[in-house]
CSV table of C-alpha atoms and ligand atoms in Angstrom, one decimal:
chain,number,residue,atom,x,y,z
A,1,UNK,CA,17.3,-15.6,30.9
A,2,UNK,CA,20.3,-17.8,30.5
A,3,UNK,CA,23.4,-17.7,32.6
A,4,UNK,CA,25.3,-16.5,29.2
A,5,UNK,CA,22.6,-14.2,28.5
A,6,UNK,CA,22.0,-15.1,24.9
A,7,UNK,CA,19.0,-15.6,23.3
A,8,UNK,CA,17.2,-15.4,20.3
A,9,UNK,CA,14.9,-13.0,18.3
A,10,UNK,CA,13.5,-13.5,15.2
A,11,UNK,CA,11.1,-11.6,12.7
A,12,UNK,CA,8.3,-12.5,10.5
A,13,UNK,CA,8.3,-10.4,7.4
A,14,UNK,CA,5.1,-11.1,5.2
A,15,UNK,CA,2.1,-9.2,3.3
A,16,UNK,CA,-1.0,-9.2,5.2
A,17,UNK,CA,-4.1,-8.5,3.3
A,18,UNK,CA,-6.2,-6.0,3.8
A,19,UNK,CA,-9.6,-6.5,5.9
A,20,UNK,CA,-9.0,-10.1,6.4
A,21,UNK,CA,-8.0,-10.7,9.8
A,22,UNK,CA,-8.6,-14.4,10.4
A,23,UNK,CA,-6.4,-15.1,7.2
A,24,UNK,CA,-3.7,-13.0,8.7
A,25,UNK,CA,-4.3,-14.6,11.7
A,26,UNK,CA,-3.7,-17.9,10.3
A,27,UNK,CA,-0.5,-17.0,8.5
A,28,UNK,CA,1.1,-15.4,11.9
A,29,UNK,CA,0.2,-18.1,13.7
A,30,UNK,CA,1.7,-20.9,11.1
A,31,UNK,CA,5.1,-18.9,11.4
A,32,UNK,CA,4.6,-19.1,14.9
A,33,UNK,CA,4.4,-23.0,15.4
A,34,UNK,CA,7.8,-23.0,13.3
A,35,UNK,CA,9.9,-20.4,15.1
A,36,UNK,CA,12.9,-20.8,17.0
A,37,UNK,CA,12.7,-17.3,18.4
A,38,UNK,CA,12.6,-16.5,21.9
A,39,UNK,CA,11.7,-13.3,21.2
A,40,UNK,CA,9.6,-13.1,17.6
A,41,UNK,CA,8.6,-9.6,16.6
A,42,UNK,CA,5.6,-9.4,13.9
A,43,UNK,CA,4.9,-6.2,12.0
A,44,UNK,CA,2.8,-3.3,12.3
A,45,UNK,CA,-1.0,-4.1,12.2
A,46,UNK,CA,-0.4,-7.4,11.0
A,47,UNK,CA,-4.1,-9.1,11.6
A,48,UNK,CA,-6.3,-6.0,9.9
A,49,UNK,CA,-3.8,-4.3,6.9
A,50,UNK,CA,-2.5,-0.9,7.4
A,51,UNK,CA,-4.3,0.9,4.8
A,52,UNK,CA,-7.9,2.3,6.4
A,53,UNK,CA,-10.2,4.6,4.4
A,54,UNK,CA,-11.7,6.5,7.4
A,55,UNK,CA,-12.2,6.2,11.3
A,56,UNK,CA,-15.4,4.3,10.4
A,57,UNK,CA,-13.7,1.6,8.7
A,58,UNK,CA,-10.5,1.3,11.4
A,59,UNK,CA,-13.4,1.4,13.8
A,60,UNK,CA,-15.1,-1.7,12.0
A,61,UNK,CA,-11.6,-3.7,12.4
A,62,UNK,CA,-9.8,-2.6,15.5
A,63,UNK,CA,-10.3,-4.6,18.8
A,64,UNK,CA,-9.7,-4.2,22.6
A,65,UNK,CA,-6.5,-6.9,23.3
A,66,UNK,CA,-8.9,-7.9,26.2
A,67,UNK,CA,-11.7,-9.2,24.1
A,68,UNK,CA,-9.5,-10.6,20.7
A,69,UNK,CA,-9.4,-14.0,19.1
A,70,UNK,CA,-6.2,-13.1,17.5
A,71,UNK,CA,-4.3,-11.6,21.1
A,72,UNK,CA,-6.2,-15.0,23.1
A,73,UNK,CA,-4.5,-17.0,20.2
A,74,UNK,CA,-1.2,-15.5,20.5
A,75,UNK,CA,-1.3,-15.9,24.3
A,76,UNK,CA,-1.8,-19.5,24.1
A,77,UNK,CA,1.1,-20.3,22.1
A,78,UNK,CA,3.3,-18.2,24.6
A,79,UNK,CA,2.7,-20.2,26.6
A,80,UNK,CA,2.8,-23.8,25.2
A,81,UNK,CA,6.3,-22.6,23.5
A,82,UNK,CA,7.3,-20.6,26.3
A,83,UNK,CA,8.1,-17.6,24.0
A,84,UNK,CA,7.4,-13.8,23.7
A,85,UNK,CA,5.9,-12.1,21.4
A,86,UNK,CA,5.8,-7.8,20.3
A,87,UNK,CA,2.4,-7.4,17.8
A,88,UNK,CA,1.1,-4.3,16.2
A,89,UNK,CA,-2.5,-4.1,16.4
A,90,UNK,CA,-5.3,-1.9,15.6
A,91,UNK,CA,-5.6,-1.1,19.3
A,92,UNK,CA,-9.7,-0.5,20.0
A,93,UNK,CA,-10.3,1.2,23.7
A,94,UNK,CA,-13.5,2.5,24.6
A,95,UNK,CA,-13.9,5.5,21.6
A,96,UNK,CA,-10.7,5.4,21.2
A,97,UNK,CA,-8.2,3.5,18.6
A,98,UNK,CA,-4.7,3.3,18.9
A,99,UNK,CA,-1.8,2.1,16.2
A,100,UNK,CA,-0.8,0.0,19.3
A,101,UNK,CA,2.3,-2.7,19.7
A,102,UNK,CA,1.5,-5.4,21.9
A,103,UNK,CA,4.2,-7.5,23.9
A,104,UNK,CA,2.8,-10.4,24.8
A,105,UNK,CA,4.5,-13.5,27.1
A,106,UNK,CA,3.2,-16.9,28.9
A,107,UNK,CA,2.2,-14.4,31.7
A,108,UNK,CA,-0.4,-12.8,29.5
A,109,UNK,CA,0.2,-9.2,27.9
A,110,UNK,CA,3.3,-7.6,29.1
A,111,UNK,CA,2.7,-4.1,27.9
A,112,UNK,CA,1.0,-2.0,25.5
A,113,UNK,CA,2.6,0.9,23.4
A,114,UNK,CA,0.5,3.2,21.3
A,115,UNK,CA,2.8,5.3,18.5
A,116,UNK,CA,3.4,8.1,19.8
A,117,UNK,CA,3.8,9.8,15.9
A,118,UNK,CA,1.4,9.4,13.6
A,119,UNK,CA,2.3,8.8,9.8
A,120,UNK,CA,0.6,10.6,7.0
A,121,UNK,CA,-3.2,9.5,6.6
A,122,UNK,CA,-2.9,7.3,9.9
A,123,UNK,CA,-3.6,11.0,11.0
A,124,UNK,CA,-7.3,10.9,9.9
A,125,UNK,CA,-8.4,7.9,11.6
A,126,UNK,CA,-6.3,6.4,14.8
A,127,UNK,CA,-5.8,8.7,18.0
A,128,UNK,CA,-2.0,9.4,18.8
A,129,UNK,CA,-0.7,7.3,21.6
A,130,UNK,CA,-1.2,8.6,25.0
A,131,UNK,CA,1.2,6.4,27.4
A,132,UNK,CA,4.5,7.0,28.0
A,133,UNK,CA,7.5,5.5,26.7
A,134,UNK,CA,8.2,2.3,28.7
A,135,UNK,CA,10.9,-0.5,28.9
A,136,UNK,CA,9.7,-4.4,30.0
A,137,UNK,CA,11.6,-6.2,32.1
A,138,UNK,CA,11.1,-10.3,30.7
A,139,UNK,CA,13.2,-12.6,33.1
A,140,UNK,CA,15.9,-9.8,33.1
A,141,UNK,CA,16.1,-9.0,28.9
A,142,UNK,CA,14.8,-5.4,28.7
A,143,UNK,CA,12.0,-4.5,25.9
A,144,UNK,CA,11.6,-1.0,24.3
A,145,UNK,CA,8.5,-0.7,21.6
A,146,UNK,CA,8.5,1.7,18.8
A,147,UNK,CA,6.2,1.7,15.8
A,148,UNK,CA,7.1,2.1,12.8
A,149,UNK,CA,7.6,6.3,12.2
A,150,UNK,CA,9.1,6.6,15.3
A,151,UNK,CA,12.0,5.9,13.9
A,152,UNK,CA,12.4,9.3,12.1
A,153,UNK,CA,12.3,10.8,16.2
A,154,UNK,CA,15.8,10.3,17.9
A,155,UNK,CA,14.2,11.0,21.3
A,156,UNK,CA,11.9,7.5,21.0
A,157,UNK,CA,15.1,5.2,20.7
A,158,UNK,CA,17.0,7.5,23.1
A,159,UNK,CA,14.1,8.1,25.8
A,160,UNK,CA,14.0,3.8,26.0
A,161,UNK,CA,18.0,3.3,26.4
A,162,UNK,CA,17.9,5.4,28.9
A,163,UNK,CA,15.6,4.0,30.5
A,164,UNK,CA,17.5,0.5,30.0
A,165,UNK,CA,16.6,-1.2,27.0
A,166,UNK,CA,18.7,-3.9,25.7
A,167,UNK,CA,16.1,-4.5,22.5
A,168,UNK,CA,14.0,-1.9,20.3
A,169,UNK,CA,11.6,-4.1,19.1
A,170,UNK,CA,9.8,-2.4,16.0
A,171,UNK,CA,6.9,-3.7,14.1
A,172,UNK,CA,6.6,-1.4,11.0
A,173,UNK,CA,4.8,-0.7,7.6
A,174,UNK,CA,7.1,1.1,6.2
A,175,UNK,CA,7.0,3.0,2.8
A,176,UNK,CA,9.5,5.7,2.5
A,177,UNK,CA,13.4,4.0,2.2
A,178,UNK,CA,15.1,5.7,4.7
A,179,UNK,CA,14.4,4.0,8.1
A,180,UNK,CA,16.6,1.0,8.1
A,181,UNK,CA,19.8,2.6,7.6
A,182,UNK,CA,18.6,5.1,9.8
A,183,UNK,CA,17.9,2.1,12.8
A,184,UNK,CA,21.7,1.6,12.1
A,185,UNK,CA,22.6,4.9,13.8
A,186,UNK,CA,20.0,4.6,16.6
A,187,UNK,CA,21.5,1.2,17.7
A,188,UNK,CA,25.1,2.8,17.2
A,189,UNK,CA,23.6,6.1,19.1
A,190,UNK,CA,22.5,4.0,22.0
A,191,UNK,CA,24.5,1.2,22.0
A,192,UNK,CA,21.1,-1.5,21.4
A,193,UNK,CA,19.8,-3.7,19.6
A,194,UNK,CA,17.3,-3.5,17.1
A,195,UNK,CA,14.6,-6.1,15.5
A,196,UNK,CA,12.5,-3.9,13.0
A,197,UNK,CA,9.7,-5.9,11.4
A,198,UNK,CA,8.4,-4.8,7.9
A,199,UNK,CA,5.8,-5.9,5.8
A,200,UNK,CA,5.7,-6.3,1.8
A,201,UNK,CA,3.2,-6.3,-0.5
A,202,UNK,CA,1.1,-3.5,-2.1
A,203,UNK,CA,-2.0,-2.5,-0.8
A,204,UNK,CA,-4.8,-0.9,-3.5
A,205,UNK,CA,-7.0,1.3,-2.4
A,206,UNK,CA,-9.4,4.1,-3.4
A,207,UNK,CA,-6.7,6.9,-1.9
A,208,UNK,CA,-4.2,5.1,-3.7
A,209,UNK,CA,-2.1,2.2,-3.7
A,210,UNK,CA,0.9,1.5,-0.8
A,211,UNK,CA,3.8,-0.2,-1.9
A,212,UNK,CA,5.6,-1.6,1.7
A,213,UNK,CA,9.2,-1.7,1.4
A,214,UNK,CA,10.0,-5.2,3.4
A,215,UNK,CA,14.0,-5.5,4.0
A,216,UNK,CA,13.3,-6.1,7.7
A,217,UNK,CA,16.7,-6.3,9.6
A,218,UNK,CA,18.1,-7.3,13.1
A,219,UNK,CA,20.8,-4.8,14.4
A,220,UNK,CA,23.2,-4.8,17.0
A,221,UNK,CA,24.7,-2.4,19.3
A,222,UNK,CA,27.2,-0.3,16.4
A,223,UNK,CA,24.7,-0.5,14.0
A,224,UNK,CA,26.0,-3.6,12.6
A,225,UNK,CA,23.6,-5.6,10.6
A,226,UNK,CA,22.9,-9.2,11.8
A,227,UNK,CA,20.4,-9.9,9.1
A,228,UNK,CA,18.5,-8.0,6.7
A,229,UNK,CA,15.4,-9.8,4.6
A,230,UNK,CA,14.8,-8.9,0.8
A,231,UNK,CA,12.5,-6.1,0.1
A,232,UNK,CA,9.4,-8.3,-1.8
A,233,UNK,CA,9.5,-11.6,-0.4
A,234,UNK,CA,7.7,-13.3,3.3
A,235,UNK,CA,11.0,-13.8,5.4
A,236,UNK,CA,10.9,-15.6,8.8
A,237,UNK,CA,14.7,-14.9,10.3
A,238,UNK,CA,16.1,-15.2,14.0
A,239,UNK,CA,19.2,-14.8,15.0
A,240,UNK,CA,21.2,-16.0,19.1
A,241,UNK,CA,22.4,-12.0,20.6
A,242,UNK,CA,24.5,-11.9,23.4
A,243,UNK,CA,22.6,-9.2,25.7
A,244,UNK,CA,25.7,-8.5,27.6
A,245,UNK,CA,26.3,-6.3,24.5
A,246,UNK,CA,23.6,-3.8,24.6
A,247,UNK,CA,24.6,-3.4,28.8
A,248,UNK,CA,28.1,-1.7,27.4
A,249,UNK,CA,28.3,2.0,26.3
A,250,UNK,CA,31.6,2.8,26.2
A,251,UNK,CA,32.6,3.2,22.5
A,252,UNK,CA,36.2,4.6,24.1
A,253,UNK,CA,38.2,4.5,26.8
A,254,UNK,CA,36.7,8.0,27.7
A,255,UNK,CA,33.4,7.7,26.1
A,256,UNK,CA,29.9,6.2,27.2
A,257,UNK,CA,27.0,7.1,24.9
A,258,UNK,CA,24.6,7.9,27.6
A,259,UNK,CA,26.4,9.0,30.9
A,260,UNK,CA,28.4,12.0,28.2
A,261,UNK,CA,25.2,13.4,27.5
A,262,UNK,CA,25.0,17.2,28.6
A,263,UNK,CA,20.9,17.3,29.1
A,264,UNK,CA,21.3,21.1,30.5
A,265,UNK,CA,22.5,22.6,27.5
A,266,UNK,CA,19.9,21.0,25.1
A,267,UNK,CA,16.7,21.9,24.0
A,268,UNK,CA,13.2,21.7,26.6
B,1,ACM,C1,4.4,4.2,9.1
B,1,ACM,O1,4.6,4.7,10.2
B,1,ACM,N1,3.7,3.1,9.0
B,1,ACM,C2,5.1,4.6,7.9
């Protein structure tokens, strides 16, 4: 990280299509090339489509990061662009499958998160995550993932500034209309930054159809919007964010968002 401790993020908001994972893979990787982002965040399960019938069909698409043309791709261009990069992906693992977000860097992968809560139907098919929450350290800029519904938990955003985040990063399919304003109030909460990348599109299927609600956004520590993308349209957006920020919890003289917490007197 620079002496100033800028730096940029960035988001790519698009509509992947269902199924077809090297033309998803081509798209990502076309934004790629272009971006000026240090730090570019890609939604959730951007290479196979969100929308899976059964486990038989996730089970047909998903893929071990270890053995995938789309993760060896992204790795490559970390590092001849020197960036990093948080992917969802349809997270295969022995029997298991995972909604999974990938951080990925020129030293290979970073870290894995699995969602921790499930959505809906996503109940039927993947497996809930089974690591703990984690924060990244990338030359001194600290990483939390979330997926998507996690954002409707307090405890996710809360759990990773505690443990020192300076950036959610949050790939997301999002298709209720509550969770951006709500990411306002966990970056004022915790005094972070956000980067919440949606997808758009509509997705038909024999369950019905999914209508994704886009308007991905970049917030910063007081839930003040940096950028937020329209809700139908592919948006590529990054924006410079002065980490030094996120490091400062005082919202008064007297007050410091974390170190006022009264943990004994909550809920175990
Ligand atoms: C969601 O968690 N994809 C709504």
């Amino acid at each position: 990280m620079n002496k100033s401790h800028t730096i940029r993020v960035g988001y790519y908001q698009f509509a992947p299509e269902f199924g077809c994972i090297s033309k998803n893979r081509t798209e990502v990787m076309n934004y790629l090339e272009n971006t000026d982002a240090d730090i570019a965040v890609l939604p959730e399960l951007p290479f196979t489509g969100y929308g899976f019938s059964n486990r038989e069909e996730l089970l047909s698409l998903a893929e071990d990061p270890d053995d995938s043309g789309a993760v060896s791709d992204l790795l490559a261009l970390c590092v001849r662009r020197s960036i990093h990069i948080v992917t969802g992906f349809a997270e295969r693992s022995g029997d298991k499958c995972f909604n999974s977000s990938l951080l990925l860097g020129p030293s290979g992968i970073c870290g894995t998160y699995r969602k921790l809560h499930l959505f809906d139907r996503e109940k039927l098919y993947f497996d809930p995550g089974n690591l703990p929450l984690k924060v990244i350290d990338i030359g001194g800029i600290r990483i939390g993932m979330m997926v998507c519904f996690d954002w409707i938990f307090p405890e996710v955003a809360r759990t990773l500034a505690m443990q020192g985040a300076d950036i959610l990063c949050h790939p997301a399919n999002l298709v209720l209309t509550y969770c951006q304003q709500t990411m306002l109030s966990r970056c004022i909460e915790n005094m972070v930054y956000s980067v919440t990348a949606n997808r758009t599109g509509c997705e038909k299927h024999s369950f019905g159809d999914l209508d994704f609600t886009g308007t991905s956004q970049i917030v910063a520590p007081g839930g003040v919007i940096i950028h937020r993308a329209g809700s139908r349209k592919s948006e590529a957006y990054s924006a410079e964010i002065n980490i030094d920020r996120a490091r400062e919890k005082t919202i008064t003289k007297r007050n410091d968002v974390l170190a006022d917490r009264r943990p004994e007197y909550y809920l175990r």
